[in-house]
mmCIF file of C-alpha atoms in Angstrom:
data_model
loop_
_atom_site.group_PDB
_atom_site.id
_atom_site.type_symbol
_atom_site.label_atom_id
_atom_site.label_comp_id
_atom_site.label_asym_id
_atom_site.label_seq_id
_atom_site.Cartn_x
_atom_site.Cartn_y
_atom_site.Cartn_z
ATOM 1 C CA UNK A 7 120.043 113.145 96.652
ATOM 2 C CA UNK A 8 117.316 112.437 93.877
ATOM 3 C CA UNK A 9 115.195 109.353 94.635
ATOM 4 C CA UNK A 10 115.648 106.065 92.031
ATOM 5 C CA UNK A 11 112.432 104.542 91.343
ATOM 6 C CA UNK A 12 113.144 101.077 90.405
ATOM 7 C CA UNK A 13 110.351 98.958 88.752
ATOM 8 C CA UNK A 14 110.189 95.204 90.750
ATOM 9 C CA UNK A 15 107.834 93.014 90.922
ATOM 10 C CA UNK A 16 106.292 91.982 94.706
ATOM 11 C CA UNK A 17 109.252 89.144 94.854
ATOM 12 C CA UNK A 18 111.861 91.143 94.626
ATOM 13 C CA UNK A 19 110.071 94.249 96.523
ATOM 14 C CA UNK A 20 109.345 91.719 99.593
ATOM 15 C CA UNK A 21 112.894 90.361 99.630
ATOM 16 C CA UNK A 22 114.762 94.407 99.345
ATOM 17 C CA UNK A 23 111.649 95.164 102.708
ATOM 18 C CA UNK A 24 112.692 91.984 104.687
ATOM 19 C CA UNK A 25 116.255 94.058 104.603
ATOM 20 C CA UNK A 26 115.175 97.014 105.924
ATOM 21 C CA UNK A 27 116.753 98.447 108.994
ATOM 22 C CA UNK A 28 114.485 100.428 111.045
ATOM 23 C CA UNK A 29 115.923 103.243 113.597
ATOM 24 C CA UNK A 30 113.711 104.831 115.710
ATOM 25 C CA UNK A 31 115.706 108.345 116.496
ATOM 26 C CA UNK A 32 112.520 109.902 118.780
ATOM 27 C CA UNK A 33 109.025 110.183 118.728
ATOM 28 C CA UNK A 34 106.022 110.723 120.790
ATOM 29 C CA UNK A 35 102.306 112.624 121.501
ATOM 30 C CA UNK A 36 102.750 115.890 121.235
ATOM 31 C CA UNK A 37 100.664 119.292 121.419
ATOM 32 C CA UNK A 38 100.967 122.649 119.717
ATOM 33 C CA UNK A 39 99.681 125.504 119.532
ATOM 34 C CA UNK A 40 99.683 129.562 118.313
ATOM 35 C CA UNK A 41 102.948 129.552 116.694
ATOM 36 C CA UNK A 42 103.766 126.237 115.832
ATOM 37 C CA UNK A 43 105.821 125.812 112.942
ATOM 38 C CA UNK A 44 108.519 124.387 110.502
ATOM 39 C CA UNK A 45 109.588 126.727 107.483
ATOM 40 C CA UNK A 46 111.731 125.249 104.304
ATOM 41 C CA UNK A 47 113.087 122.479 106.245
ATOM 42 C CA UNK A 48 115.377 119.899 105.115
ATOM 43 C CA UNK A 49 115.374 116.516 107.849
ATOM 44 C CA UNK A 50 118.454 114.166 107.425
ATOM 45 C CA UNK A 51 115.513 111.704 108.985
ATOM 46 C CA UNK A 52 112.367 110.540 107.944
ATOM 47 C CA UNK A 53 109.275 112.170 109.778
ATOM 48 C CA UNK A 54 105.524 111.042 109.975
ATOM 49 C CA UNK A 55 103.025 113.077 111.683
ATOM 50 C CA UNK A 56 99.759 111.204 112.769
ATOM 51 C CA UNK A 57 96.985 113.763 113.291
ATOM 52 C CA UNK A 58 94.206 112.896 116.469
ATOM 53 C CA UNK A 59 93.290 116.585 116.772
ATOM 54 C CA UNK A 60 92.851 120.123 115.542
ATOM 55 C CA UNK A 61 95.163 120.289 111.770
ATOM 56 C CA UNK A 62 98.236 121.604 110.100
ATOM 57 C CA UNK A 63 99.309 122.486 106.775
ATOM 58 C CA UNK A 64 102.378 120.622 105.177
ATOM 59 C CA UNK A 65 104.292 121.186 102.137
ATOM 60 C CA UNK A 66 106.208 118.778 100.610
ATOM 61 C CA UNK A 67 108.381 119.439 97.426
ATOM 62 C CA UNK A 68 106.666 122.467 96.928
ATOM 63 C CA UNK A 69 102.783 120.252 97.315
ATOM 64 C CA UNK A 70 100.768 121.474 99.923
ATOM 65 C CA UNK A 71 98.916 118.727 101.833
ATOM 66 C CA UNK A 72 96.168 120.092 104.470
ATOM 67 C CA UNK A 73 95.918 117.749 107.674
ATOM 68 C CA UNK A 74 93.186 117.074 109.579
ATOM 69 C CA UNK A 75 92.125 114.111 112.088
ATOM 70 C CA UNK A 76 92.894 110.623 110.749
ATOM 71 C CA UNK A 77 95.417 111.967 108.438
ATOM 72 C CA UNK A 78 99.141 110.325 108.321
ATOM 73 C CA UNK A 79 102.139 111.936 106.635
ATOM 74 C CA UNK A 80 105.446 110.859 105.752
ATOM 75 C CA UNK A 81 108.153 113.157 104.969
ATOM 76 C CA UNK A 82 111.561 111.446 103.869
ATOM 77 C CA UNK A 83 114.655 112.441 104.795
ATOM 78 C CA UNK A 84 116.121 114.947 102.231
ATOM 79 C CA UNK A 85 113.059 116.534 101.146
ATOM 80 C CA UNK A 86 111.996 120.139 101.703
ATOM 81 C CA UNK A 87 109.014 120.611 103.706
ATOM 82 C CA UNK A 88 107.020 123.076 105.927
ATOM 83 C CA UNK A 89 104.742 122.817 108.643
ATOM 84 C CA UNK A 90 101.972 125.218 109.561
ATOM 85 C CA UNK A 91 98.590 125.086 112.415
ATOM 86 C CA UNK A 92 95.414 125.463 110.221
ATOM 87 C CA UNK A 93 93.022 128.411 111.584
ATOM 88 C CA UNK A 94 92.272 126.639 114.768
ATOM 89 C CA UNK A 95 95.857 127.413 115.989
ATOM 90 C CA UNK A 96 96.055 123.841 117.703
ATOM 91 C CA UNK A 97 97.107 120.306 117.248
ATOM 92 C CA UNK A 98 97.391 116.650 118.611
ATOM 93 C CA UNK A 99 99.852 114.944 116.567
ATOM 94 C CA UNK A 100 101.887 111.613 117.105
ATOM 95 C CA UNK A 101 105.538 112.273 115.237
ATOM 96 C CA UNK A 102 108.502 110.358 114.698
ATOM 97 C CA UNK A 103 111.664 111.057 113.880
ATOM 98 C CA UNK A 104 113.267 107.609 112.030
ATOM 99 C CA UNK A 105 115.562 106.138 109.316
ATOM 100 C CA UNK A 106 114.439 103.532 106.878
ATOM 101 C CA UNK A 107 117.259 101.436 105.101
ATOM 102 C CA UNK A 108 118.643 99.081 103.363
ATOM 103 C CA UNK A 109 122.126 99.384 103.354
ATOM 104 C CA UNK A 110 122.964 103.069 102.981
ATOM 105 C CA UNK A 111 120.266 103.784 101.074
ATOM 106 C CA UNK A 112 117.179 105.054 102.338
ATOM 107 C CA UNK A 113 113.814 102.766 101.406
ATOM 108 C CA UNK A 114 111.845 105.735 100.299
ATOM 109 C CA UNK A 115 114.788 106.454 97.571
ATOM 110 C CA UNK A 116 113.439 103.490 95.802
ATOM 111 C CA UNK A 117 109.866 102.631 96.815
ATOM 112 C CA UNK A 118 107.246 105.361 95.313
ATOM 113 C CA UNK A 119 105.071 106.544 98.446
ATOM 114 C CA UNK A 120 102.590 108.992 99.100
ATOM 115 C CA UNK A 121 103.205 111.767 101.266
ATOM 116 C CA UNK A 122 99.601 111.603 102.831
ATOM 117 C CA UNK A 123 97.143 108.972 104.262
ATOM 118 C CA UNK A 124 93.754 108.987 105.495
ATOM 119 C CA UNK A 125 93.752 106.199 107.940
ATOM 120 C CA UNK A 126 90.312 104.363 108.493
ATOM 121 C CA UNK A 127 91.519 102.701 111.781
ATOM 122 C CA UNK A 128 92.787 105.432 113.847
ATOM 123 C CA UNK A 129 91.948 104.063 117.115
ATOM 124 C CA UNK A 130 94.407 100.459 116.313
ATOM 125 C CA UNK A 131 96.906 103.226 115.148
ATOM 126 C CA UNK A 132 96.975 105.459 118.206
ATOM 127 C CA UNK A 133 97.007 101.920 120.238
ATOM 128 C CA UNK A 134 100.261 101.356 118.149
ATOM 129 C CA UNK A 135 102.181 104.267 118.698
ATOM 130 C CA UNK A 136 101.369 104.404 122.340
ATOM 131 C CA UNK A 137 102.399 100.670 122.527
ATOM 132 C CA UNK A 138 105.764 101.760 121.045
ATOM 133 C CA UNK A 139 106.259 105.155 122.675
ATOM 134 C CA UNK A 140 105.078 104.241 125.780
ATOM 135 C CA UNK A 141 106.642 100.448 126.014
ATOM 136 C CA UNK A 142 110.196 100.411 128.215
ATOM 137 C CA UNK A 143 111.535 98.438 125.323
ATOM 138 C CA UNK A 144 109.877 100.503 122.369
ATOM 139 C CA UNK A 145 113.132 100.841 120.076
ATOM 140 C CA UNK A 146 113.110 96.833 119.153
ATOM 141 C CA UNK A 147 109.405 96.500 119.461
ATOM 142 C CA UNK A 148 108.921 99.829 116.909
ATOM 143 C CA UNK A 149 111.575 98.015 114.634
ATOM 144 C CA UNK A 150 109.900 94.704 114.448
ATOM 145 C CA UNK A 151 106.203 96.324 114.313
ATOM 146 C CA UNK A 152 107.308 98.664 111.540
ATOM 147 C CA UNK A 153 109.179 96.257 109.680
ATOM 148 C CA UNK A 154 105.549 93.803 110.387
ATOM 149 C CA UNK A 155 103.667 96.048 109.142
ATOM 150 C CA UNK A 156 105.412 97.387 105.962
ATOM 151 C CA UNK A 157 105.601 93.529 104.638
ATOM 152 C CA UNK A 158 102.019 92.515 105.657
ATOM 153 C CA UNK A 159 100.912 95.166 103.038
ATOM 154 C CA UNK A 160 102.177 94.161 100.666
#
């Protein structure tokens, strides 16, 4: 499916987010090494990775994005991606598997993103996702802090 960028103003923009449906399908802390790796893939979810350790290499769309600590990617669902360990042949990586709607449609179809991050606060964010991967309840709270979180940045 091709994305459709639509042009809105914040209005609009905050009242298509405050729609979104959040699913968390799985997601937690996980370690690789040696052989580690995701060739020409094509997710029916969304993924982020969330580095904390070692690196990776990710292509996106045929744009190659090297990972290292700090660093948060998104891949949307229906894109084309691979996933390699950098030279150091390890990595410490929070992932998540999710969908991000409104309606049918999924919210990066229509909001421009980047693919990659460099996230200044990495200790609040690794507080997060253990919060919600590690919480009993984590499926509503990961909902309601997502959806949070998207509409406070805006």
């Amino acid at each position: 499916m091709k994305s459709v960028v639509l042009f809105m103003d914040k209005a609009v923009l905050r009242k298509y987010l405050s729609a979104v449906r959040f699913e968390l399908i799985c997601g937690y802390l996980a370690s690789c090494r040696f052989s580690w790796g995701i060739k020409d893939d094509i997710s029916k979810y969304s993924k982020f990775y969330f580095v904390v350790e070692g690196g990776c290499i990710i292509t996106i769309e045929g744009r190659e994005y090297i990972l290292k600590p700090g660093d948060f990617a998104l891949i949307p669902s229906g894109k084309i991606y691979s996933c390699e360990l950098t030279r150091e042949k390890y990595l410490l990586k929070y992932w998540c598997d999710f969908n991000a709607t409104v309606g049918n449609i999924s919210i990066f179809d229509f909001i421009p993103t980047n693919y990659v991050i460099k996230i200044d606060d990495t200790e609040k964010l690794q507080e997060m996702f253990h919060a919600i991967f590690y919480n009993k309840n984590y499926y509503s709270l990961a909902e309601e802090t997502r959806k949070n979180s998207l509409l406070s940045s805006i």
